[in-house]
Amino acid sequence: MVFHNRLDYGSSGYQVPPMPRVPSSARGKRSARKKVEGKVEDKQMCAFDLLATVAGELLLERENTLLPHKVGGTSSLPIAKAAIKKGHVGDEKPFKPEVFDQGSCNESTLGSEKQVRYDSQECSLSQRAMGKDARESIISCKMGGFDTPKKARNGRFFPGLKGSCKLEVGIKTPVQADLKIVGHVINGNGSEILEDPMDVDSKPPALISSDSSFEVSIPRNVSFSKCGNEIRVDGDDDENSSGCTHPRVNISAFRPQRIEDRRIRKLLSSKFWKVAPTTSKDEELSSAEMKAIYRNRKLCYTRQRTQRCSFKRRKLFERRSVSASNLDIYNEGVSMSPRLDCIKMETSDPHASLSAATGASSSTSGQKPYESGDYHVKLSIKSFKVPELFIEIPENATVGSLKRTVMEAVTAVLGGGLRVGVVHQGKKVRDDNKTLLQAGISHNNKMDNLGFTLEPNSTPTPPPLLCTEDPNHIITGNVTEQLKRIPAPPPTLELLLAASEVTPQAPQTSALNCPESDHDSVHSPTDASSADKTADSKALVPVLPMKVEPLAVVPPRKSKNTELVQRRIRRPFSVSEVEALVQAVEKLGTGRWRDVKLRAFDNAKHRTYVDLKDKWKTLVHTARISPQQRRGEPVPQELLDRVLSAHAYWSQQQAKPPPAEACLLV
DNA sequence: TTTAGGG
DNA sequence: CCCTAAA
């Protein structure tokens, strides 16, 4: 039986596939993994992380817009121009001062300081006004933490960028971050808005220590802001976050610490992983590659500080999100989070800001009416399709396994790293600098002809398909094998775009809507034994090898470094499984995991003896801690008691009498 | 491949 | 769950 379907995410029940989260610590084949030093908690969007992103953005900006003396021109930097007000103070002003268009900048970015003007030393991140100087200052300010980022200086990451300036970072939500690098913020009338603009030259930039305590302790939704004379880190509990009423942490209190190369790499790599999962960390990234990577990152600005995704939601997203790239997709527009109400796409021209409003947009009613000319194009992406998924599976495989298989295939596709393409009236809009207006996409236009595409990342090949076996998945090995060889479909996942009108209640569709989590269809070992499918499974194995040639189009570029292995999906042990495990261990002891596996989990292909060993380990631990500290599906105390006694018993049986069924109880 | 442990 | 050193 061969399925060759077009899966329609969103409309057919499959939402954005909740794929196993890929750890930021670039998992890959051993060779590759080995090079990863330390792990990065990707859940911790640390300042560095952001900064690294910023750096990348800057790098892009710089190359894109600061072409020697070309700046004043009309071309490349509509953004910057739009943000720069008149009366440039700095020396060489690359751009012609223009009236700052408020519309292009939201309150969240500028705070109450409207009508501000940026001079050469300052800049507001986001593709906004950034002079060369500003750009150069940013990096170091950020990287302020490390005095000499080797990598950076070696020209790999931020070639030529150095200097110092003030940094103001507002991490409002995981996906909506405001980065503001400020040197001097000046009023339209020339007066400084910030009381104590840090003197870039005379004063050392605020150092954001690399101290781990800093990183790990800062929740994603924290925000750095300048308050008075110090930069504070505001814990944001989703409550107001304005003013200086929050518990503060004076960054200066952090001892500046030299950041090792390793550290930087770690951070950067995590970023790379997010966007280009297949990029080996040790791989030398060319400037071009860097740009490509960062190009995928867009900062999202919101109009109000209060608009932020809850931390929890973020967590969910991360948990369920497939890989970096996909995550990015979430972050950048396809997300179904109702809180992500404003997504700006590659443009900063107020007239061209494309925002996709979603459900909660209502809660953001605070947005003020667009000023004349400041039209927004509202879009709602209802679903996207994944064409050309090729799946082969025996007729007597279970529906559950089929779903899983499909899921895996999709995961493989999406996990490869995607970028968004825009198609308007049948034509692909390649010029990212074009405003929507210029592209013919305006608020009063019919969006019928507007579409998005998910394209394979220029970078590498998608990570090998995850192979999650399942007891029910009779032909598991086989199918998976097949799938493994299926290079990511020539993808062009089509983003079906539903026209302009956005429904306020835009379904917060569960992006997490996993197709029947089919969980625990896992046979309890007990059942498994009786439901002997083993024989069948073998008999069924013979499946016509499917032709994958047509799909094997994707050239295995950089295969060596890109063969990243996806982490196995997490499958919590059910009580019945625990029961079986306990029983087996009671009988076999704790040193014969293979036997335990064979005895109690022979049919659970996804449970390896290592898994069982690990589970036992955690069970023992669980049994020792207070019930309050336990998490997950509660395990009957009775079982835990047995775990302890069995563990105690077998711990003493130093010499584990081999096959000699020396059983404890039972 | 399995075990045993640390991460 | 992952990664590995050892056996």
XYZ file of C-alpha atoms (C1' of nucleotides) in Angstrom:
680
model
C 0.000 0.000 0.000
C 1.504 3.182 -0.978
C 0.426 6.536 0.052
C 1.362 9.331 -2.023
C -0.547 12.078 -0.590
C -0.625 15.680 -0.189
C -0.968 16.407 3.379
C -2.780 19.416 4.230
C -1.660 20.790 7.450
C -4.204 22.672 9.222
C -7.170 21.662 7.318
C -6.929 17.996 7.547
C -6.177 17.682 11.102
C -2.502 17.957 10.964
C -1.300 21.146 12.252
C 2.128 22.267 12.097
C 3.695 19.057 13.057
C 4.814 18.999 16.572
C 8.114 17.582 15.992
C 10.497 16.632 18.595
C 12.506 19.471 19.686
C 15.953 19.394 18.518
C 18.339 20.340 21.166
C 20.326 23.349 20.466
C 23.460 21.548 21.113
C 23.629 20.654 17.555
C 23.126 17.078 17.643
C 24.660 15.249 14.948
C 26.632 12.247 14.261
C 29.139 11.495 16.735
C 31.851 13.104 14.888
C 29.923 16.254 14.637
C 28.463 16.158 18.038
C 31.695 15.684 19.652
C 32.695 19.067 18.613
C 29.905 20.683 20.397
C 31.170 21.918 23.597
C 28.713 22.216 26.316
C 25.094 22.487 25.886
C 23.033 25.448 25.325
C 19.705 25.740 26.825
C 17.891 26.935 23.854
C 15.036 27.671 26.073
C 17.073 30.313 27.571
C 17.037 33.018 25.149
C 19.924 34.710 26.662
C 21.070 38.117 25.936
C 23.989 36.829 24.066
C 21.761 34.896 21.944
C 19.883 37.932 21.049
C 22.941 39.854 20.554
C 24.367 37.323 18.327
C 21.295 37.668 16.302
C 21.638 41.313 16.339
C 25.112 41.030 15.192
C 23.990 38.989 12.337
C 21.356 41.454 11.473
C 23.827 44.157 11.571
C 26.165 42.353 9.448
C 23.476 41.982 6.965
C 22.438 45.485 7.151
C 25.853 46.606 6.782
C 26.597 44.701 3.730
C 23.312 45.384 2.229
C 23.068 48.995 2.872
C 26.342 50.470 3.574
C 27.833 50.018 0.302
C 30.391 52.667 0.063
C 28.845 55.999 -0.576
C 25.816 54.500 -1.896
C 23.912 55.123 1.143
C 22.479 58.387 0.348
C 20.941 56.798 -2.602
C 17.465 55.640 -2.795
C 18.008 52.032 -3.150
C 19.120 49.860 -0.448
C 18.033 51.314 2.741
C 14.530 52.451 2.836
C 14.403 51.296 6.296
C 17.170 53.264 7.667
C 16.092 56.255 5.861
C 12.698 56.028 7.200
C 13.926 55.900 10.673
C 16.311 58.682 10.569
C 15.092 61.975 11.445
C 16.469 65.155 10.327
C 19.475 66.897 11.493
C 22.129 64.377 11.708
C 24.574 65.111 14.377
C 27.217 62.665 13.671
C 30.076 63.202 11.451
C 29.604 61.366 8.307
C 26.020 60.758 7.891
C 25.410 58.044 5.526
C 21.834 58.794 5.122
C 19.920 61.777 4.317
C 17.915 62.782 7.277
C 14.314 62.271 6.875
C 11.379 62.863 8.979
C 11.067 60.019 11.231
C 8.002 58.216 10.465
C 6.392 57.212 13.595
C 4.493 54.643 11.852
C 7.549 52.737 11.159
C 8.450 52.485 14.693
C 6.287 51.333 17.417
C 6.150 52.341 20.965
C 7.658 49.231 22.108
C 10.756 49.999 20.345
C 11.068 53.546 21.187
C 9.200 53.562 24.348
C 7.760 56.887 24.995
C 10.472 58.548 23.161
C 8.798 59.372 20.020
C 10.049 61.592 17.416
C 13.447 60.653 18.260
C 16.322 61.003 16.082
C 19.130 58.723 15.859
C 22.530 59.939 15.353
C 25.503 58.052 14.320
C 26.060 56.474 17.618
C 22.772 54.997 18.074
C 20.562 52.727 16.411
C 17.552 50.812 16.967
C 18.013 47.372 15.898
C 15.582 45.924 13.619
C 16.231 47.029 10.280
C 16.014 50.529 11.285
C 18.249 53.400 11.056
C 21.688 52.336 11.573
C 24.583 54.216 10.432
C 27.798 52.615 9.815
C 29.168 53.864 13.034
C 26.250 52.677 14.888
C 26.585 49.367 13.409
C 30.077 49.117 14.345
C 29.407 50.052 17.819
C 26.785 47.609 18.418
C 28.662 44.501 18.282
C 31.116 45.277 20.823
C 28.631 46.749 23.066
C 26.789 43.621 23.020
C 29.640 41.488 22.919
C 30.566 43.882 25.521
C 30.739 40.983 27.799
C 33.717 39.558 26.189
C 36.504 41.785 25.495
C 37.943 39.911 22.685
C 35.710 37.511 21.035
C 38.154 35.627 19.032
C 35.759 34.308 16.593
C 34.270 37.610 16.064
C 37.496 39.237 15.527
C 38.774 36.641 13.334
C 36.300 37.898 10.975
C 34.138 34.944 11.042
C 31.171 36.261 12.758
C 31.286 39.930 12.874
C 34.051 40.988 10.710
C 34.946 44.517 11.149
C 32.437 45.200 13.743
C 33.665 46.678 16.865
C 33.355 49.635 19.002
C 31.080 50.179 21.831
C 27.874 51.714 22.726
C 24.944 51.238 24.885
C 22.678 48.402 24.628
C 19.139 48.150 25.454
C 17.527 44.920 24.941
C 13.980 44.153 25.511
C 13.080 40.602 25.325
C 9.444 40.880 25.435
C 8.465 37.538 24.308
C 10.257 34.705 22.913
C 9.423 35.741 19.515
C 8.959 39.326 19.896
C 12.094 40.897 20.810
C 13.036 44.405 20.744
C 16.570 45.135 20.490
C 17.604 48.563 20.849
C 21.057 49.702 20.815
C 21.326 53.163 21.896
C 24.066 55.550 21.785
C 22.252 58.759 22.003
C 18.678 59.169 21.560
C 17.831 62.603 20.710
C 14.692 64.454 20.533
C 13.480 65.987 17.469
C 14.578 69.264 18.859
C 17.969 68.024 19.562
C 17.765 67.427 23.249
C 18.730 64.143 24.567
C 16.051 61.955 25.736
C 18.078 59.635 27.716
C 19.401 61.301 30.719
C 22.558 59.517 30.915
C 23.630 58.392 27.583
C 26.538 56.268 28.123
C 29.541 57.786 26.718
C 30.762 55.400 24.269
C 34.265 56.438 24.521
C 34.897 57.409 28.025
C 32.793 54.949 29.743
C 33.085 51.290 29.437
C 30.004 49.837 28.034
C 27.762 48.054 30.330
C 29.011 44.613 30.413
C 26.671 41.871 30.300
C 28.558 39.238 31.908
C 28.759 35.937 30.390
C 28.372 34.625 33.790
C 26.173 31.705 33.565
C 24.102 32.891 36.377
C 23.104 35.652 34.191
C 22.003 33.582 31.362
C 20.229 30.899 33.102
C 18.470 33.083 35.456
C 16.873 35.250 32.954
C 13.569 34.105 31.805
C 12.835 34.581 28.258
C 10.414 37.261 28.870
C 12.724 39.403 30.695
C 13.553 42.744 29.502
C 16.503 44.889 29.773
C 15.827 48.444 29.920
C 17.505 51.505 30.791
C 16.242 53.102 33.852
C 17.870 56.149 35.089
C 21.499 55.518 35.041
C 21.562 51.899 35.005
C 20.548 49.166 32.846
C 18.211 46.896 34.477
C 16.987 43.507 33.888
C 13.374 43.404 34.473
C 11.685 40.243 35.312
C 8.549 40.248 33.420
C 5.724 38.367 34.854
C 3.452 39.239 32.150
C 2.424 42.075 34.270
C 3.260 45.538 33.507
C 6.834 45.868 32.830
C 7.172 49.486 32.567
C 8.772 51.846 34.844
C 11.389 51.008 37.309
C 9.266 49.087 39.621
C 10.621 45.743 38.876
C 13.078 43.892 40.801
C 16.226 44.940 39.358
C 19.479 43.526 38.693
C 22.135 45.887 38.043
C 24.030 44.458 35.289
C 27.079 46.237 36.315
C 26.989 43.984 39.265
C 27.905 41.161 37.096
C 31.491 40.774 36.943
C 32.644 41.156 33.465
C 34.068 37.965 32.502
C 36.138 37.026 29.695
C 34.306 34.847 27.454
C 36.089 32.067 25.977
C 36.006 31.222 22.460
C 34.156 28.211 23.430
C 31.510 30.227 24.988
C 30.945 32.283 21.999
C 30.863 29.364 19.804
C 28.403 27.766 21.993
C 26.075 30.614 21.775
C 26.502 31.207 18.198
C 26.220 27.658 17.365
C 23.016 27.429 19.177
C 21.796 30.124 17.001
C 22.992 28.459 13.972
C 21.319 25.400 15.028
C 18.123 27.197 15.304
C 18.223 28.463 11.877
C 20.337 26.065 10.119
C 20.226 22.894 12.006
C 22.467 21.210 9.668
C 25.278 23.550 9.866
C 28.045 22.006 11.651
C 29.352 24.185 14.270
C 32.870 23.626 13.374
C 32.246 24.394 9.893
C 33.606 27.613 8.783
C 30.834 29.882 7.958
C 31.404 32.242 5.258
C 30.092 35.671 5.522
C 27.584 34.762 2.943
C 26.417 31.871 4.911
C 26.138 33.933 7.921
C 24.002 36.287 6.105
C 21.896 33.583 4.808
C 21.386 32.370 8.240
C 20.611 35.618 9.769
C 18.525 36.633 6.959
C 16.053 34.234 8.244
C 15.802 35.996 11.436
C 13.522 38.800 11.711
C 12.841 40.686 14.747
C 9.351 41.159 15.580
C 8.145 44.316 16.963
C 5.009 44.920 18.693
C 3.236 48.012 19.433
C 2.810 47.470 23.035
C 4.963 46.194 25.687
C 2.154 44.246 27.031
C 1.895 42.158 24.018
C 3.913 39.196 24.646
C 3.663 35.603 24.500
C 3.429 33.897 27.736
C 6.423 32.090 28.757
C 4.452 28.967 28.965
C 3.297 29.168 25.487
C 6.772 29.599 24.395
C 7.737 26.559 26.196
C 5.136 24.683 24.402
C 6.270 25.899 21.155
C 9.709 24.907 21.818
C 8.764 21.566 23.003
C 6.715 20.815 20.067
C 8.558 22.600 17.480
C 10.544 20.597 15.191
C 13.730 22.196 14.683
C 15.173 25.498 14.606
C 14.001 26.373 11.267
C 10.557 25.421 12.018
C 10.683 27.210 15.183
C 11.611 30.198 13.289
C 8.710 29.777 11.167
C 6.571 29.855 14.161
C 8.282 32.842 15.385
C 8.035 34.622 12.229
C 4.577 34.427 11.136
C 3.079 31.116 10.649
C 2.690 30.758 14.268
C -0.719 30.203 15.455
C -0.146 31.706 18.739
C -2.787 34.241 19.281
C -0.297 36.388 20.950
C 1.851 36.782 18.019
C -0.223 39.422 16.658
C 2.180 41.335 14.685
C 4.617 39.822 12.443
C 6.637 41.952 10.280
C 8.249 40.549 7.345
C 11.240 41.563 5.513
C 10.548 45.131 5.308
C 10.509 47.919 7.637
C 8.913 50.399 5.520
C 5.889 51.446 7.428
C 3.955 51.369 4.309
C 4.940 47.919 3.677
C 4.891 46.249 6.943
C 3.189 43.059 6.493
C 1.630 41.905 9.588
C -0.232 38.819 10.136
C -2.715 39.303 12.800
C -3.940 36.385 14.655
C -6.487 35.575 17.173
C -5.459 37.618 20.062
C -5.102 40.653 18.039
C -8.192 41.737 19.756
C -6.360 41.863 22.966
C -4.013 44.194 21.379
C -6.665 46.609 20.562
C -4.412 49.097 22.091
C -2.860 49.560 18.789
C -3.627 52.899 17.678
C -5.211 53.554 14.432
C -2.809 53.622 11.651
C -1.928 56.959 10.620
C -2.689 58.014 7.195
C -0.558 56.170 4.816
C 0.395 53.661 7.353
C -1.636 50.853 6.090
C -1.158 47.391 7.159
C -1.805 44.357 5.223
C -3.434 41.741 7.254
C -3.007 38.192 6.411
C -4.094 35.000 7.844
C -2.413 31.876 6.853
C -4.821 29.111 7.316
C -2.793 26.183 6.363
C -0.080 24.967 4.230
C 0.352 21.862 2.328
C 3.091 19.456 2.057
C 3.092 18.076 -1.385
C 4.773 14.940 -2.425
C 5.068 12.897 0.600
C 5.834 9.411 -0.282
C 4.985 6.758 2.146
C 4.898 3.079 1.912
C 3.517 0.903 4.557
C 2.050 -2.549 4.804
C -1.647 -2.936 4.739
C -1.799 -4.457 8.081
C 0.174 -1.836 9.787
C -1.906 0.049 12.223
C -3.387 3.374 11.553
C -1.389 4.620 14.401
C 1.807 3.552 12.841
C 0.759 5.084 9.611
C 0.174 8.354 11.284
C 3.428 8.136 12.948
C 5.165 7.330 9.790
C 3.616 10.242 8.065
C 4.562 12.367 10.927
C 8.084 11.300 10.674
C 8.180 11.966 7.025
C 6.833 15.389 7.551
C 9.208 15.959 10.317
C 12.014 15.110 8.064
C 10.788 17.549 5.536
C 10.255 20.402 7.815
C 13.220 19.665 9.866
C 15.499 20.491 7.057
C 15.367 24.131 7.539
C 13.061 26.286 5.622
C 12.776 29.762 4.507
C 9.783 31.602 3.353
C 9.161 32.694 -0.111
C 6.522 35.056 -1.260
C 4.519 34.518 -4.329
C 2.351 37.202 -5.644
C 0.128 36.732 -8.601
C 1.957 33.705 -9.563
C 5.287 35.345 -9.517
C 7.845 34.915 -6.957
C 8.821 38.059 -5.245
C 12.498 37.835 -4.835
C 13.438 41.293 -3.930
C 13.320 41.431 -0.234
C 13.884 45.079 -0.189
C 10.822 45.844 -2.085
C 8.018 47.121 -0.031
C 4.775 45.327 -0.155
C 3.358 48.296 -1.845
C 5.952 48.163 -4.504
C 5.297 44.548 -4.905
C 1.700 45.296 -5.452
C 0.556 44.063 -2.146
C -1.436 46.684 -0.455
C -4.033 46.790 2.182
C -6.805 47.282 -0.225
C -5.633 44.648 -2.516
C -7.125 41.328 -2.829
C -4.804 38.842 -1.412
C -6.097 36.129 -3.498
C -2.930 35.977 -5.352
C -0.644 36.187 -2.496
C 0.972 33.110 -1.246
C 3.866 31.899 0.702
C 6.084 29.030 0.153
C 8.351 27.198 2.393
C 11.485 26.482 0.635
C 14.276 24.261 1.591
C 17.011 26.061 3.194
C 19.827 26.752 0.918
C 21.912 25.173 3.468
C 22.237 21.587 3.796
C 20.214 18.594 3.848
C 17.547 17.893 6.264
C 18.461 15.830 9.195
C 17.949 12.186 8.742
C 14.579 11.024 9.563
C 13.817 10.141 13.018
C 13.210 6.542 13.504
C 10.738 5.966 16.167
C 9.789 2.462 16.370
C 6.659 1.331 17.825
C 5.415 -2.005 18.838
C 2.582 -1.586 16.504
C 4.648 -0.379 13.778
C 5.127 -3.714 12.332
C 7.207 -2.810 9.425
C 8.952 -0.249 11.319
C 12.425 -0.900 10.405
C 11.546 -1.253 6.868
C 9.534 1.803 6.447
C 11.823 3.870 8.386
C 14.634 2.697 6.362
C 12.832 3.748 3.326
C 12.021 7.047 4.678
C 15.442 7.595 5.778
C 16.498 7.541 2.267
C 13.986 9.966 1.167
C 15.688 13.178 0.887
C 13.535 16.002 1.804
C 10.946 16.261 -0.837
C 11.756 18.823 -3.350
C 9.810 20.782 -1.041
C 7.911 23.708 -1.637
C 5.515 23.471 1.015
C 2.798 25.630 0.014
C 1.446 28.094 2.338
C -2.077 28.617 1.561
C -2.940 32.019 2.375
C -6.330 33.078 3.259
C -7.113 36.506 2.264
C -6.925 39.762 3.908
C -9.491 39.690 6.542
C -8.315 38.416 9.758
C -10.639 36.770 12.054
C -10.315 38.041 15.528
C -10.909 34.661 16.929
C -8.529 33.256 14.523
C -8.382 29.840 15.881
C -5.564 29.516 18.144
C -5.441 26.292 16.456
C -3.344 24.021 18.328
C -0.159 24.026 16.569
C 0.396 21.255 18.910
C -2.397 19.282 17.706
C -0.596 16.120 17.309
C -2.361 13.603 15.261
C -3.690 11.435 17.876
C -0.730 11.450 19.993
C -1.244 7.863 19.563
C 0.845 7.714 22.568
C 0.942 4.629 24.454
C -0.564 2.682 21.814
C 2.519 1.218 23.111
C 1.569 -2.123 24.319
C 2.112 -2.637 27.855
C 4.688 -5.276 27.958
C 2.137 -7.528 29.342
C -0.100 -7.085 26.431
C 2.741 -7.279 24.124
C 3.603 -10.719 25.120
C 0.172 -11.919 24.424
C -0.355 -9.950 21.343
C 2.432 -11.676 19.665
C 2.883 -9.755 16.568
C 6.390 -10.674 16.282
C 5.835 -13.420 13.910
C 3.650 -11.342 11.767
C 5.935 -8.499 11.696
C 8.520 -10.587 10.085
C 6.187 -12.035 7.662
C 5.074 -8.651 6.731
C 8.362 -7.104 6.313
C 8.651 -7.847 2.694
C 7.533 -4.609 1.362
C 8.167 -3.570 -2.106
C 11.046 -1.327 -1.981
C 9.820 1.937 -3.070
C 11.294 4.072 -5.618
C 12.832 6.993 -4.097
C 14.956 7.968 -6.973
C 12.709 10.730 -8.084
C 12.931 12.222 -4.738
C 16.541 11.670 -4.299
C 17.098 14.861 -6.073
C 18.509 16.813 -3.301
C 22.177 16.642 -3.672
C 23.823 15.549 -0.507
C 25.666 18.699 -0.026
C 28.153 18.733 2.679
C 26.830 15.436 3.656
C 29.577 14.915 6.084
C 28.852 17.783 8.280
C 25.220 17.892 7.835
C 24.298 14.461 8.844
C 22.754 15.508 12.003
C 20.766 12.997 13.809
C 17.557 14.002 15.253
C 16.951 13.318 18.835
C 14.488 10.589 19.455
C 11.089 11.601 20.393
C 10.441 11.486 24.051
C 8.087 8.805 25.126
C 7.267 8.755 28.747
C 6.851 5.375 30.266
C 3.339 4.469 31.039
C 2.449 2.915 34.298
C 2.008 -0.405 32.669
C 5.421 -0.191 31.212
C 6.848 0.666 34.549
C 5.021 -2.243 35.970
C 6.543 -4.537 33.445
C 9.940 -3.094 33.962
C 9.753 -3.517 37.672
C 8.616 -7.014 37.326
C 11.383 -7.884 34.966
C 14.015 -6.309 37.081
C 12.759 -8.030 40.138
C 13.345 -11.231 38.368
C 16.465 -10.508 36.409
C 18.262 -7.988 38.404
C 19.730 -4.646 37.499
C 22.620 -5.712 35.466
C 20.955 -7.502 32.653
C 19.172 -4.874 30.736
C 19.304 -6.725 27.558
C 17.472 -9.564 29.127
C 15.022 -7.212 30.671
C 14.427 -5.770 27.318
C 13.918 -9.113 25.753
C 11.736 -10.265 28.490
C 9.441 -7.362 28.950
C 9.883 -5.035 26.055
C 10.705 -7.204 23.183
C 7.889 -5.731 21.260
C 8.505 -2.208 22.145
C 11.017 -1.414 19.521
C 11.383 2.058 20.740
C 12.562 0.960 24.108
C 16.148 0.016 24.089
C 17.878 -1.657 26.905
C 19.584 1.583 27.559
C 16.231 3.210 27.865
C 15.146 0.611 30.331
C 18.267 1.043 32.291
C 17.729 4.759 32.315
C 14.173 4.366 33.297
C 15.126 2.204 36.153
C 17.565 4.791 37.212
C 14.925 7.445 37.245
C 12.488 5.161 38.949
C 14.874 4.614 41.741
C 15.371 8.285 41.983
C 11.690 8.941 41.853
C 11.050 6.469 44.571
C 13.463 8.254 46.787
C 12.120 11.694 46.467
C 8.990 13.053 47.967
C 5.825 12.619 46.011
C 5.612 16.347 45.711
C 8.760 16.466 43.780
C 7.716 13.929 41.287
C 6.571 14.917 37.917
C 4.807 13.363 35.083
C 2.355 10.615 35.242
C 2.367 9.469 38.830
C 3.679 6.049 39.396
C 1.806 4.043 41.970
C 3.588 4.059 45.238
C 3.308 0.349 45.279
C 5.482 0.139 42.238
C 7.951 2.557 43.612
C 8.219 0.520 46.706
C 8.958 -2.505 44.668
C 11.548 -0.513 42.823
C 13.316 0.317 45.994
C 13.272 -3.124 47.357
C 14.351 -4.649 44.130
C 17.061 -2.106 43.777
C 18.232 -2.779 47.289
C 18.134 -6.455 46.774
C 20.043 -6.494 43.563
C 22.521 -3.999 44.755
C 23.669 -6.553 47.206
C 23.702 -9.418 44.871
C 27.039 -8.180 43.794
C 27.651 -11.061 41.585
C 24.656 -11.344 39.442
C 24.014 -14.940 38.971
C 23.644 -15.278 35.264
C 20.742 -16.958 33.637
C 20.349 -18.854 36.797
C 16.999 -17.320 37.350
C 17.776 -16.035 40.725
C 14.756 -14.036 41.203
C 13.838 -11.822 43.950
C 10.190 -11.997 44.478
C 7.881 -13.383 41.989
C 26.931 -5.084 21.505
C 26.183 -4.434 26.347
C 26.992 -2.276 30.674
C 27.452 1.371 33.635
C 27.422 6.080 34.480
C 27.658 10.873 33.732
C 25.323 14.598 31.303
C 17.254 10.851 26.232
C 22.092 11.265 24.810
C 27.012 10.076 24.839
C 30.770 7.079 25.888
C 34.245 4.492 28.058
C 34.859 -0.216 28.991
C 34.165 -4.640 28.882
